[in-house]
Short mmCIF file of C-alpha atoms in Angstrom, two decimals:
data_model
loop_
_atom_site.label_atom_id
_atom_site.label_comp_id
_atom_site.label_asym_id
_atom_site.label_seq_id
_atom_site.Cartn_x
_atom_site.Cartn_y
_atom_site.Cartn_z
CA UNK A 1 -72.86 132.24 -47.48
CA UNK A 2 -69.25 132.06 -46.23
CA UNK A 3 -67.51 128.71 -46.12
CA UNK A 4 -65.01 128.43 -43.29
CA UNK A 5 -61.67 126.75 -43.88
CA UNK A 6 -61.03 123.64 -41.84
CA UNK A 7 -57.51 123.52 -40.46
CA UNK A 8 -55.40 120.34 -40.28
CA UNK A 9 -55.54 120.55 -36.48
CA UNK A 10 -59.31 120.65 -36.49
CA UNK A 11 -59.56 117.73 -38.96
CA UNK A 12 -57.33 115.55 -36.82
CA UNK A 13 -59.15 116.34 -33.60
CA UNK A 14 -62.73 116.63 -34.82
CA UNK A 15 -63.81 113.00 -34.31
CA UNK A 16 -62.45 112.82 -30.77
CA UNK A 17 -63.87 116.23 -29.84
CA UNK A 18 -67.34 115.38 -31.08
CA UNK A 19 -67.40 112.00 -29.31
CA UNK A 20 -66.26 113.66 -26.07
CA UNK A 21 -68.90 116.34 -26.39
CA UNK A 22 -71.69 113.82 -27.01
CA UNK A 23 -70.63 111.73 -24.00
CA UNK A 24 -70.57 114.80 -21.78
CA UNK A 25 -74.02 115.87 -22.98
CA UNK A 26 -75.36 112.41 -22.16
CA UNK A 27 -73.73 112.45 -18.71
CA UNK A 28 -75.35 115.81 -17.96
CA UNK A 29 -78.87 114.85 -19.07
CA UNK A 30 -80.00 112.85 -16.00
CA UNK A 31 -79.25 115.68 -13.61
CA UNK A 32 -81.25 118.06 -15.75
CA UNK A 33 -84.18 115.98 -16.98
CA UNK A 34 -85.01 113.40 -14.30
CA UNK A 35 -87.39 110.49 -14.74
CA UNK A 36 -90.60 112.48 -14.65
CA UNK A 37 -91.00 115.36 -17.16
CA UNK A 38 -93.53 117.17 -14.96
CA UNK A 39 -91.18 117.06 -11.98
CA UNK A 40 -88.30 118.34 -14.04
CA UNK A 41 -90.40 121.22 -15.30
CA UNK A 42 -91.35 122.40 -11.80
CA UNK A 43 -88.05 121.82 -9.96
CA UNK A 44 -85.44 124.57 -10.06
CA UNK A 45 -82.29 123.73 -12.04
CA UNK A 46 -79.55 124.25 -9.48
CA UNK A 47 -76.93 121.91 -10.96
CA UNK A 48 -74.38 123.39 -13.33
CA UNK A 49 -72.46 121.30 -15.87
CA UNK A 50 -70.05 123.84 -17.28
CA UNK A 51 -66.89 123.62 -19.31
CA UNK A 52 -63.63 125.19 -18.18
CA UNK A 53 -60.49 125.34 -20.33
CA UNK A 54 -56.87 126.46 -20.38
CA UNK A 55 -54.60 127.00 -23.36
CA UNK A 56 -51.06 128.34 -23.71
CA UNK A 57 -51.42 129.79 -27.21
CA UNK A 58 -47.69 130.33 -27.93
CA UNK A 59 -48.68 133.80 -28.98
CA UNK A 60 -45.35 135.60 -29.10
CA UNK A 61 -42.57 133.11 -29.81
CA UNK A 62 -44.86 130.99 -31.99
CA UNK A 63 -46.93 133.72 -33.67
CA UNK A 64 -45.03 136.97 -32.94
CA UNK A 65 -48.23 138.76 -32.03
CA UNK A 66 -50.22 137.71 -35.10
CA UNK A 67 -53.96 137.63 -34.40
CA UNK A 68 -54.89 136.06 -37.73
CA UNK A 69 -57.15 133.24 -38.82
CA UNK A 70 -55.34 130.58 -36.81
CA UNK A 71 -57.29 131.99 -33.87
CA UNK A 72 -60.56 131.50 -35.76
CA UNK A 73 -59.60 127.86 -36.33
CA UNK A 74 -58.86 127.33 -32.65
CA UNK A 75 -62.16 128.96 -31.66
CA UNK A 76 -63.98 126.62 -34.05
CA UNK A 77 -62.33 123.63 -32.33
CA UNK A 78 -63.45 124.96 -28.95
CA UNK A 79 -67.02 125.20 -30.28
CA UNK A 80 -66.82 121.58 -31.44
CA UNK A 81 -66.30 120.45 -27.83
CA UNK A 82 -69.76 121.73 -26.86
CA UNK A 83 -71.47 120.97 -30.17
CA UNK A 84 -71.50 124.67 -31.06
CA UNK A 85 -73.05 125.80 -27.76
CA UNK A 86 -70.57 128.33 -26.31
CA UNK A 87 -73.01 129.03 -23.45
CA UNK A 88 -71.71 125.84 -21.84
CA UNK A 89 -68.32 127.45 -21.23
CA UNK A 90 -67.89 129.08 -17.84
CA UNK A 91 -64.48 130.48 -18.74
CA UNK A 92 -61.22 129.82 -20.59
CA UNK A 93 -57.77 130.87 -19.44
CA UNK A 94 -55.18 131.80 -22.09
CA UNK A 95 -51.43 132.13 -21.51
CA UNK A 96 -48.54 133.55 -23.58
CA UNK A 97 -50.96 136.03 -25.06
CA UNK A 98 -50.30 139.20 -27.05
CA UNK A 99 -53.22 141.47 -26.15
CA UNK A 100 -54.91 141.55 -29.59
CA UNK A 101 -54.84 137.74 -29.73
CA UNK A 102 -56.90 137.40 -26.58
CA UNK A 103 -59.33 140.02 -27.86
CA UNK A 104 -59.81 138.10 -31.12
CA UNK A 105 -60.38 134.82 -29.25
CA UNK A 106 -63.11 136.61 -27.29
CA UNK A 107 -64.76 137.95 -30.46
CA UNK A 108 -64.67 134.59 -32.22
CA UNK A 109 -66.35 132.89 -29.24
CA UNK A 110 -68.78 135.69 -28.39
CA UNK A 111 -67.14 136.20 -25.00
CA UNK A 112 -65.66 139.04 -23.00
CA UNK A 113 -62.00 139.22 -21.95
CA UNK A 114 -59.76 140.53 -19.21
CA UNK A 115 -55.97 140.83 -19.59
CA UNK A 116 -52.92 141.15 -17.31
CA UNK A 117 -49.94 142.98 -18.80
CA UNK A 118 -46.73 141.48 -17.38
CA UNK A 119 -44.58 144.31 -18.71
CA UNK A 120 -42.99 142.34 -21.55
CA UNK A 121 -43.55 143.37 -25.15
CA UNK A 122 -44.45 141.00 -27.94
CA UNK A 123 -42.37 140.98 -31.11
CA UNK A 124 -44.75 143.50 -32.73
CA UNK A 125 -44.78 145.81 -29.71
CA UNK A 126 -48.07 144.66 -28.13
CA UNK A 127 -48.45 144.13 -24.38
CA UNK A 128 -47.84 140.50 -23.35
CA UNK A 129 -49.43 138.45 -20.57
CA UNK A 130 -52.48 136.29 -19.78
CA UNK A 131 -56.13 136.58 -20.76
CA UNK A 132 -59.37 135.35 -19.22
CA UNK A 133 -62.41 134.68 -21.46
CA UNK A 134 -65.91 134.62 -19.93
CA UNK A 135 -69.57 135.44 -20.62
CA UNK A 136 -70.12 137.96 -17.86
CA UNK A 137 -68.56 138.97 -14.58
CA UNK A 138 -69.80 140.55 -11.37
CA UNK A 139 -66.39 142.16 -11.16
CA UNK A 140 -62.91 141.88 -12.63
CA UNK A 141 -60.29 141.77 -9.89
CA UNK A 142 -57.19 143.99 -10.07
CA UNK A 143 -54.55 141.82 -11.78
CA UNK A 144 -51.22 141.14 -10.08
CA UNK A 145 -47.64 140.29 -10.91
CA UNK A 146 -46.27 137.15 -9.26
CA UNK A 147 -43.18 136.98 -7.04
CA UNK A 148 -39.93 137.15 -9.01
CA UNK A 149 -37.24 136.76 -6.30
CA UNK A 150 -34.17 136.87 -8.55
CA UNK A 151 -35.52 139.62 -10.79
CA UNK A 152 -34.61 137.67 -13.93
CA UNK A 153 -36.53 135.86 -16.65
CA UNK A 154 -39.43 138.26 -17.04
CA UNK A 155 -42.44 138.96 -14.84
CA UNK A 156 -45.36 136.56 -14.55
CA UNK A 157 -48.92 137.56 -13.72
CA UNK A 158 -52.44 136.49 -12.79
CA UNK A 159 -55.84 137.86 -13.89
CA UNK A 160 -59.11 136.90 -12.19
CA UNK A 161 -62.80 137.74 -12.42
CA UNK A 162 -65.89 136.77 -10.47
CA UNK A 163 -67.67 135.05 -13.34
CA UNK A 164 -71.25 134.13 -14.10
CA UNK A 165 -72.60 131.35 -16.27
CA UNK A 166 -74.34 132.38 -19.47
CA UNK A 167 -78.00 133.19 -18.87
CA UNK A 168 -77.58 133.19 -15.09
CA UNK A 169 -76.86 136.77 -14.05
CA UNK A 170 -77.90 136.14 -10.43
CA UNK A 171 -76.48 132.81 -9.29
CA UNK A 172 -77.83 131.40 -6.05
CA UNK A 173 -74.47 129.97 -5.00
CA UNK A 174 -71.34 131.69 -3.68
CA UNK A 175 -69.36 133.78 -6.20
CA UNK A 176 -66.96 131.82 -8.42
CA UNK A 177 -63.57 133.42 -9.00
CA UNK A 178 -61.92 132.32 -12.27
CA UNK A 179 -58.21 132.96 -12.85
CA UNK A 180 -55.60 132.56 -15.58
CA UNK A 181 -51.90 132.42 -14.73
CA UNK A 182 -48.50 131.34 -16.05
CA UNK A 183 -45.67 130.42 -13.69
CA UNK A 184 -41.93 130.87 -14.29
CA UNK A 185 -40.23 128.29 -16.50
CA UNK A 186 -36.92 126.57 -15.80
CA UNK A 187 -35.47 123.55 -14.05
CA UNK A 188 -33.76 125.71 -11.42
CA UNK A 189 -36.84 127.86 -10.80
CA UNK A 190 -38.76 125.53 -8.46
CA UNK A 191 -38.24 127.91 -5.51
CA UNK A 192 -39.64 130.78 -7.52
CA UNK A 193 -42.66 128.74 -8.62
CA UNK A 194 -43.22 127.73 -4.98
CA UNK A 195 -43.28 131.42 -4.01
CA UNK A 196 -45.75 132.08 -6.87
CA UNK A 197 -48.19 129.30 -5.91
CA UNK A 198 -47.96 130.35 -2.26
CA UNK A 199 -48.78 133.92 -3.27
CA UNK A 200 -51.77 132.85 -5.36
CA UNK A 201 -53.21 130.39 -2.83
CA UNK A 202 -52.44 132.02 0.52
CA UNK A 203 -51.02 135.52 0.32
CA UNK A 204 -52.70 137.55 -2.41
CA UNK A 205 -55.68 139.65 -1.36
CA UNK A 206 -57.08 141.23 -4.53
CA UNK A 207 -59.62 143.32 -2.58
CA UNK A 208 -57.10 144.17 0.12
CA UNK A 209 -58.89 142.01 2.69
CA UNK A 210 -59.82 138.51 1.55
CA UNK A 211 -57.52 135.89 0.06
CA UNK A 212 -58.68 133.87 -2.93
CA UNK A 213 -61.19 131.23 -1.85
CA UNK A 214 -62.28 132.91 1.35
CA UNK A 215 -65.67 133.95 -0.04
CA UNK A 216 -66.33 131.28 -2.64
CA UNK A 217 -64.78 128.73 -5.02
CA UNK A 218 -61.63 129.54 -6.98
CA UNK A 219 -61.00 127.96 -10.38
CA UNK A 220 -57.41 128.36 -11.53
CA UNK A 221 -56.44 127.72 -15.15
CA UNK A 222 -52.83 127.91 -16.14
CA UNK A 223 -49.47 126.77 -17.43
CA UNK A 224 -47.66 126.04 -14.18
CA UNK A 225 -44.43 124.76 -15.77
CA UNK A 226 -44.16 121.88 -13.28
CA UNK A 227 -45.28 118.23 -13.23
CA UNK A 228 -48.00 117.14 -10.80
CA UNK A 229 -45.58 115.73 -8.19
CA UNK A 230 -43.46 118.90 -8.03
CA UNK A 231 -43.25 120.32 -4.47
CA UNK A 232 -44.21 123.79 -5.71
CA UNK A 233 -47.71 122.45 -6.45
CA UNK A 234 -48.22 121.06 -2.91
CA UNK A 235 -50.24 124.09 -1.80
CA UNK A 236 -52.66 123.79 -4.74
CA UNK A 237 -53.36 120.12 -3.99
CA UNK A 238 -53.74 120.78 -0.26
CA UNK A 239 -57.00 121.16 1.70
CA UNK A 240 -59.98 120.83 -0.61
CA UNK A 241 -57.88 121.53 -3.71
CA UNK A 242 -58.85 119.36 -6.67
CA UNK A 243 -57.38 119.10 -10.15
CA UNK A 244 -59.37 118.15 -13.24
CA UNK A 245 -57.30 115.01 -13.99
CA UNK A 246 -58.09 113.54 -10.57
CA UNK A 247 -55.49 111.98 -8.27
CA UNK A 248 -52.07 113.58 -8.19
CA UNK A 249 -49.75 111.73 -10.55
CA UNK A 250 -46.12 110.85 -9.87
CA UNK A 251 -43.86 110.64 -12.86
CA UNK A 252 -44.49 109.81 -16.53
CA UNK A 253 -46.33 108.66 -18.42
CA UNK A 254 -49.10 111.10 -17.61
CA UNK A 255 -52.76 110.34 -18.12
CA UNK A 256 -53.29 113.60 -19.98
CA UNK A 257 -50.01 115.18 -21.12
CA UNK A 258 -50.42 118.80 -22.16
CA UNK A 259 -47.01 119.66 -23.62
CA UNK A 260 -45.26 118.48 -26.78
CA UNK A 261 -42.58 116.57 -24.86
CA UNK A 262 -45.15 114.40 -23.05
CA UNK A 263 -45.28 116.26 -19.74
CA UNK A 264 -48.35 117.50 -17.91
CA UNK A 265 -47.69 121.16 -17.03
CA UNK A 266 -51.13 122.74 -17.63
CA UNK A 267 -53.81 122.55 -14.95
CA UNK A 268 -57.37 123.27 -13.87
CA UNK A 269 -57.58 123.57 -10.07
CA UNK A 270 -60.52 124.25 -7.78
CA UNK A 271 -60.39 125.14 -4.10
CA UNK A 272 -61.91 127.47 -1.54
CA UNK A 273 -65.18 127.90 0.29
CA UNK A 274 -67.96 125.93 -1.36
CA UNK A 275 -65.67 124.27 -3.90
CA UNK A 276 -67.38 120.90 -3.81
CA UNK A 277 -67.92 120.31 -7.53
CA UNK A 278 -66.91 117.23 -9.48
CA UNK A 279 -64.57 117.40 -12.47
CA UNK A 280 -65.38 114.97 -15.27
CA UNK A 281 -65.09 114.57 -19.06
CA UNK A 282 -61.54 115.91 -18.76
CA UNK A 283 -59.52 115.88 -21.98
CA UNK A 284 -57.05 117.56 -24.31
CA UNK A 285 -56.87 118.24 -28.00
CA UNK A 286 -53.73 118.79 -30.00
CA UNK A 287 -53.16 121.69 -32.33
CA UNK A 288 -50.53 122.70 -34.87
CA UNK A 289 -50.75 126.27 -33.58
CA UNK A 290 -49.10 125.79 -30.20
CA UNK A 291 -46.60 123.56 -28.37
CA UNK A 292 -49.32 123.04 -25.73
CA UNK A 293 -52.61 121.15 -25.98
CA UNK A 294 -55.94 122.76 -25.17
CA UNK A 295 -56.85 121.24 -21.78
CA UNK A 296 -60.47 121.20 -20.66
CA UNK A 297 -62.94 119.65 -18.24
CA UNK A 298 -66.58 119.80 -17.17
CA UNK A 299 -67.31 120.94 -13.64
CA UNK A 300 -70.58 119.74 -12.17
CA UNK A 301 -71.43 121.91 -9.18
CA UNK A 302 -74.26 123.75 -7.45
CA UNK A 303 -72.30 126.97 -7.65
CA UNK A 304 -71.51 129.23 -10.56
#
């Protein structure tokens, strides 16, 4: 028998994570069980209560490409949120990822991964970019680089897949497209970030024909490097766009800050055709392994 080491980050966050997980399980039960056991047994289970997460792992500057046991510790903390049941995760977006780090996260959680190489090298020579973790996918979309009008500061990218919930290879609802992205950083880069969000929401056609959201819900996980009231996020909040924290916030202090300095700059957005789900049980947990928190929510929907 192997005894796993418990990291300081996991010890500090374990109580809160377990309480959150228990509350979310209890919230989900009525939709699944109903008042009459015989009715619940015969009725099809069309409601999904699935976790979605995003995490800037600080993989190059903070870890210089290392894919060591700190990743195992983070994966254990993710498991704690769902009481060890990783089937409850629809997907997780990772940013600032050296390729081997994303692959180890996937192995530790029993998931698959897709990666976008933004053309930058990590300190140890690995490709650098964003990763998407998921159980299964109907297809992985061709990744893309985001607009970089001034040609400085390094390329940013997006990777997406049409994902399926664990144990549901043939979902009855419209296809759910999950994405992980990381926008340009910098106080003078708001115009560039606006071009990037406009590209993601309105301009990009991964299949050459349809923009994201035209055929089914889009779920975007990412470090957007802007607070909720920033104009570059207008397009993501527009139409039927919804963010996991709820109403758009204006100024500090933020309900759920995701960065060490107290800002909210990490997001979980939904929009597109059929994107009528409800975000709830939204939260964060801190870690010593990154300057960002792990940000997560439960999406209750009849799609996915």
